[in-house]
Structure formats: structure tokens, C-alpha cells
Amino acid sequence: SSGGPASSPARQAHQASSPGSTQLSAQELGDNALLCRVLLEATGTSARACGAHFASKGKLLRTVLVPALERLGDPCALVRSAAFSCLSSICVHCGFRDLGALVGANADYVVDALCTQLRDLGSHPRAPFLLAALLRRAGVAPE
């Protein structure tokens, strides 16, 4: 055995108790939610620090836009709230009047990413979150 975190006794016991399963423990889910929150907050802070440069050439904005939009549909309220704050910061500091304007200005990219993800749900299991978030924000699905 190589040692390392992937082969720790706790990980092996967890895997042995649920063969073929990728279920995460409550602790791991909580840690993941906190990590998502921190990353989203850092992204919002970066938008504030960079201002219009964050969106000026599109590369940085497009790197974070779809993952942040996906998190708007996350089942965890902590993550959803952090995603909304992140996207709000991007809107305010990059010159978009609201989230609709941000998505509208990048609709070609967002729709292309969504279609690509929906074609291969096995590789993109968060695609339904992105679709749900977009439908909710468009007002065609319940909050």
C-alpha cells in the first residue's frame, strides 16, 4: 500500500462498508461546502479587486461564471448564498446592472457550456444544478 490520504484506514473502512459507492460522509460534505464557500468568496473578492478588468477580456470571467452559476442551484444553502454573493460582487464591480445582465452578456458561453454538460451527465453531474439555477433566475421555475 502506498500510504497517503487515499489509502488511510478510515478511507479504506468507508470504502469497504459501501463497495462501489462514492457516498461522502457528513464531515466530508460539510468540508466541501465550506471549501466551495471560501472559493466563491475569494472569486467575489477578486472581482472587487480587479474591477472591470475581471470581465474586460472575458477569460477570467468565463473561467468562473459557469461554476458559480452551478452553485446557485446547489442543495446546500451555504453554497447557494455564497454563489449569489460572488455573482452579485461580479455584477457590481464589473459593470453589470444585475445577474440577468451578466448572464445575458455571456449567454452564448453559458448556453454552450450547459448544452455540452447536458450531453454528458456522467462527466458533468452538476449540469442539472446549472439548468435549475438558470431557470429559477429567469423566473420560469420556483425558488
PDB file of C-alpha atoms in Angstrom:
ATOM      1  CA  SER A   1       0.000   0.000   0.000  1.00  0.00           C
ATOM      2  CA  SER A   2       1.285   3.453  -0.858  1.00  0.00           C
ATOM      3  CA  GLY A   3       0.243   5.192   2.365  1.00  0.00           C
ATOM      4  CA  GLY A   4      -1.193   8.641   1.519  1.00  0.00           C
ATOM      5  CA  PRO A   5      -4.629  10.013   2.315  1.00  0.00           C
ATOM      6  CA  ALA A   6      -6.416   7.999  -0.371  1.00  0.00           C
ATOM      7  CA  SER A   7      -5.467   4.754   1.363  1.00  0.00           C
ATOM      8  CA  SER A   8      -5.920   5.799   5.006  1.00  0.00           C
ATOM      9  CA  PRO A   9      -7.528   3.204   7.294  1.00  0.00           C
ATOM     10  CA  ALA A  10     -10.626   5.399   7.682  1.00  0.00           C
ATOM     11  CA  ARG A  11     -10.977   5.769   3.895  1.00  0.00           C
ATOM     12  CA  GLN A  12     -10.479   2.014   3.408  1.00  0.00           C
ATOM     13  CA  ALA A  13     -13.091   1.239   6.063  1.00  0.00           C
ATOM     14  CA  HIS A  14     -15.521   3.656   4.452  1.00  0.00           C
ATOM     15  CA  GLN A  15     -14.958   2.127   1.022  1.00  0.00           C
ATOM     16  CA  ALA A  16     -15.246  -1.389   2.394  1.00  0.00           C
ATOM     17  CA  SER A  17     -18.585  -0.571   4.052  1.00  0.00           C
ATOM     18  CA  SER A  18     -20.040   0.638   0.769  1.00  0.00           C
ATOM     19  CA  PRO A  19     -18.465  -1.156  -2.185  1.00  0.00           C
ATOM     20  CA  GLY A  20     -18.802   0.706  -5.455  1.00  0.00           C
ATOM     21  CA  SER A  21     -20.288   3.705  -3.666  1.00  0.00           C
ATOM     22  CA  THR A  22     -18.954   7.232  -3.783  1.00  0.00           C
ATOM     23  CA  GLN A  23     -21.009   8.413  -0.798  1.00  0.00           C
ATOM     24  CA  LEU A  24     -19.311  11.110   1.242  1.00  0.00           C
ATOM     25  CA  SER A  25     -19.519  11.305   4.999  1.00  0.00           C
ATOM     26  CA  ALA A  26     -21.314  14.199   6.666  1.00  0.00           C
ATOM     27  CA  GLN A  27     -17.921  15.627   7.630  1.00  0.00           C
ATOM     28  CA  GLU A  28     -16.695  15.483   4.031  1.00  0.00           C
ATOM     29  CA  LEU A  29     -19.893  17.117   2.764  1.00  0.00           C
ATOM     30  CA  GLY A  30     -19.533  19.884   5.336  1.00  0.00           C
ATOM     31  CA  ASP A  31     -15.886  20.393   4.437  1.00  0.00           C
ATOM     32  CA  ASN A  32     -16.775  20.541   0.739  1.00  0.00           C
ATOM     33  CA  ALA A  33     -19.490  23.129   1.397  1.00  0.00           C
ATOM     34  CA  LEU A  34     -17.068  25.287   3.375  1.00  0.00           C
ATOM     35  CA  LEU A  35     -14.414  24.978   0.667  1.00  0.00           C
ATOM     36  CA  CYS A  36     -16.943  25.995  -2.005  1.00  0.00           C
ATOM     37  CA  ARG A  37     -17.957  28.960   0.129  1.00  0.00           C
ATOM     38  CA  VAL A  38     -14.351  30.116   0.571  1.00  0.00           C
ATOM     39  CA  LEU A  39     -13.613  29.755  -3.152  1.00  0.00           C
ATOM     40  CA  LEU A  40     -16.748  31.673  -4.097  1.00  0.00           C
ATOM     41  CA  GLU A  41     -15.927  34.429  -1.611  1.00  0.00           C
ATOM     42  CA  ALA A  42     -12.382  34.635  -2.994  1.00  0.00           C
ATOM     43  CA  THR A  43     -13.785  34.929  -6.502  1.00  0.00           C
ATOM     44  CA  GLY A  44     -16.100  37.761  -5.459  1.00  0.00           C
ATOM     45  CA  THR A  45     -13.205  39.492  -3.720  1.00  0.00           C
ATOM     46  CA  SER A  46     -11.090  39.105  -6.858  1.00  0.00           C
ATOM     47  CA  ALA A  47     -13.827  40.769  -8.896  1.00  0.00           C
ATOM     48  CA  ARG A  48     -13.857  43.637  -6.414  1.00  0.00           C
ATOM     49  CA  ALA A  49     -10.064  43.980  -6.541  1.00  0.00           C
ATOM     50  CA  CYS A  50      -9.816  43.754 -10.337  1.00  0.00           C
ATOM     51  CA  GLY A  51     -12.917  45.761 -11.145  1.00  0.00           C
ATOM     52  CA  ALA A  52     -13.734  45.979 -14.841  1.00  0.00           C
ATOM     53  CA  HIS A  53     -10.507  44.126 -15.710  1.00  0.00           C
ATOM     54  CA  PHE A  54     -12.094  40.984 -14.249  1.00  0.00           C
ATOM     55  CA  ALA A  55     -14.522  40.913 -17.175  1.00  0.00           C
ATOM     56  CA  SER A  56     -12.714  43.013 -19.773  1.00  0.00           C
ATOM     57  CA  LYS A  57     -11.273  40.262 -21.955  1.00  0.00           C
ATOM     58  CA  GLY A  58     -13.715  37.607 -20.782  1.00  0.00           C
ATOM     59  CA  LYS A  59     -11.191  34.900 -19.937  1.00  0.00           C
ATOM     60  CA  LEU A  60     -11.221  35.303 -16.158  1.00  0.00           C
ATOM     61  CA  LEU A  61     -14.953  35.919 -16.006  1.00  0.00           C
ATOM     62  CA  ARG A  62     -15.720  32.928 -18.218  1.00  0.00           C
ATOM     63  CA  THR A  63     -13.482  30.721 -16.115  1.00  0.00           C
ATOM     64  CA  VAL A  64     -15.603  31.337 -13.022  1.00  0.00           C
ATOM     65  CA  LEU A  65     -19.054  32.157 -14.408  1.00  0.00           C
ATOM     66  CA  VAL A  66     -20.455  28.681 -15.106  1.00  0.00           C
ATOM     67  CA  PRO A  67     -19.119  27.092 -11.892  1.00  0.00           C
ATOM     68  CA  ALA A  68     -20.549  29.998  -9.869  1.00  0.00           C
ATOM     69  CA  LEU A  69     -23.901  29.729 -11.667  1.00  0.00           C
ATOM     70  CA  GLU A  70     -23.935  25.972 -10.980  1.00  0.00           C
ATOM     71  CA  ARG A  71     -23.566  26.700  -7.281  1.00  0.00           C
ATOM     72  CA  LEU A  72     -26.727  28.846  -7.370  1.00  0.00           C
ATOM     73  CA  GLY A  73     -28.570  25.549  -7.756  1.00  0.00           C
ATOM     74  CA  ASP A  74     -26.628  23.706  -5.064  1.00  0.00           C
ATOM     75  CA  PRO A  75     -28.744  21.855  -2.488  1.00  0.00           C
ATOM     76  CA  CYS A  76     -26.673  23.403   0.336  1.00  0.00           C
ATOM     77  CA  ALA A  77     -27.980  26.833   1.373  1.00  0.00           C
ATOM     78  CA  LEU A  78     -24.488  27.904   2.479  1.00  0.00           C
ATOM     79  CA  VAL A  79     -23.111  27.282  -1.008  1.00  0.00           C
ATOM     80  CA  ARG A  80     -26.120  28.890  -2.756  1.00  0.00           C
ATOM     81  CA  SER A  81     -25.758  32.005  -0.630  1.00  0.00           C
ATOM     82  CA  ALA A  82     -22.018  32.270  -1.300  1.00  0.00           C
ATOM     83  CA  ALA A  83     -22.646  31.822  -5.042  1.00  0.00           C
ATOM     84  CA  PHE A  84     -25.218  34.608  -5.045  1.00  0.00           C
ATOM     85  CA  SER A  85     -22.816  36.910  -3.156  1.00  0.00           C
ATOM     86  CA  CYS A  86     -20.000  36.050  -5.562  1.00  0.00           C
ATOM     87  CA  LEU A  87     -22.113  36.736  -8.640  1.00  0.00           C
ATOM     88  CA  SER A  88     -23.502  39.920  -7.095  1.00  0.00           C
ATOM     89  CA  SER A  89     -19.955  41.141  -6.495  1.00  0.00           C
ATOM     90  CA  ILE A  90     -19.061  40.373 -10.102  1.00  0.00           C
ATOM     91  CA  CYS A  91     -22.107  42.332 -11.272  1.00  0.00           C
ATOM     92  CA  VAL A  92     -21.390  45.354  -9.095  1.00  0.00           C
ATOM     93  CA  HIS A  93     -17.660  45.563  -9.757  1.00  0.00           C
ATOM     94  CA  CYS A  94     -17.687  44.636 -13.439  1.00  0.00           C
ATOM     95  CA  GLY A  95     -20.470  46.943 -14.576  1.00  0.00           C
ATOM     96  CA  PHE A  96     -23.438  44.598 -14.955  1.00  0.00           C
ATOM     97  CA  ARG A  97     -26.721  46.021 -13.622  1.00  0.00           C
ATOM     98  CA  ASP A  98     -27.840  42.616 -12.288  1.00  0.00           C
ATOM     99  CA  LEU A  99     -27.416  38.878 -12.670  1.00  0.00           C
ATOM    100  CA  GLY A 100     -29.712  38.832 -15.691  1.00  0.00           C
ATOM    101  CA  ALA A 101     -27.468  41.337 -17.459  1.00  0.00           C
ATOM    102  CA  LEU A 102     -24.372  39.293 -16.583  1.00  0.00           C
ATOM    103  CA  VAL A 103     -25.882  36.078 -17.916  1.00  0.00           C
ATOM    104  CA  GLY A 104     -27.314  37.883 -20.938  1.00  0.00           C
ATOM    105  CA  ALA A 105     -23.941  39.375 -21.852  1.00  0.00           C
ATOM    106  CA  ASN A 106     -22.408  35.898 -21.663  1.00  0.00           C
ATOM    107  CA  ALA A 107     -25.415  33.883 -22.899  1.00  0.00           C
ATOM    108  CA  ASP A 108     -23.564  32.293 -25.805  1.00  0.00           C
ATOM    109  CA  TYR A 109     -20.929  30.922 -23.457  1.00  0.00           C
ATOM    110  CA  VAL A 110     -23.392  29.873 -20.730  1.00  0.00           C
ATOM    111  CA  VAL A 111     -25.760  28.108 -23.149  1.00  0.00           C
ATOM    112  CA  ASP A 112     -22.877  26.356 -24.906  1.00  0.00           C
ATOM    113  CA  ALA A 113     -21.476  25.168 -21.563  1.00  0.00           C
ATOM    114  CA  LEU A 114     -24.910  23.985 -20.434  1.00  0.00           C
ATOM    115  CA  CYS A 115     -25.546  22.053 -23.659  1.00  0.00           C
ATOM    116  CA  THR A 116     -22.106  20.460 -23.506  1.00  0.00           C
ATOM    117  CA  GLN A 117     -22.641  19.394 -19.916  1.00  0.00           C
ATOM    118  CA  LEU A 118     -26.151  18.048 -20.504  1.00  0.00           C
ATOM    119  CA  ARG A 119     -24.857  15.849 -23.345  1.00  0.00           C
ATOM    120  CA  ASP A 120     -22.595  14.007 -20.898  1.00  0.00           C
ATOM    121  CA  LEU A 121     -24.138  13.940 -17.437  1.00  0.00           C
ATOM    122  CA  GLY A 122     -21.743  11.204 -16.372  1.00  0.00           C
ATOM    123  CA  SER A 123     -18.845  13.631 -16.689  1.00  0.00           C
ATOM    124  CA  HIS A 124     -20.849  16.697 -15.592  1.00  0.00           C
ATOM    125  CA  PRO A 125     -23.131  15.659 -12.732  1.00  0.00           C
ATOM    126  CA  ARG A 126     -23.644  19.312 -11.708  1.00  0.00           C
ATOM    127  CA  ALA A 127     -25.282  20.233 -15.038  1.00  0.00           C
ATOM    128  CA  PRO A 128     -28.810  19.927 -13.581  1.00  0.00           C
ATOM    129  CA  PHE A 129     -27.825  22.469 -10.903  1.00  0.00           C
ATOM    130  CA  LEU A 130     -26.790  24.914 -13.614  1.00  0.00           C
ATOM    131  CA  LEU A 131     -30.024  24.368 -15.526  1.00  0.00           C
ATOM    132  CA  ALA A 132     -32.124  24.730 -12.364  1.00  0.00           C
ATOM    133  CA  ALA A 133     -30.310  27.921 -11.355  1.00  0.00           C
ATOM    134  CA  LEU A 134     -30.798  29.477 -14.787  1.00  0.00           C
ATOM    135  CA  LEU A 135     -34.494  28.560 -14.862  1.00  0.00           C
ATOM    136  CA  ARG A 136     -35.043  29.944 -11.352  1.00  0.00           C
ATOM    137  CA  ARG A 137     -33.259  33.200 -12.163  1.00  0.00           C
ATOM    138  CA  ALA A 138     -35.263  33.509 -15.388  1.00  0.00           C
ATOM    139  CA  GLY A 139     -38.432  33.219 -13.319  1.00  0.00           C
ATOM    140  CA  VAL A 140     -39.701  30.059 -15.002  1.00  0.00           C
ATOM    141  CA  ALA A 141     -39.034  27.693 -12.102  1.00  0.00           C
ATOM    142  CA  PRO A 142     -39.963  28.018  -8.420  1.00  0.00           C
ATOM    143  CA  GLU A 143     -37.355  29.347  -5.979  1.00  0.00           C
TER     144      GLU A 143
END
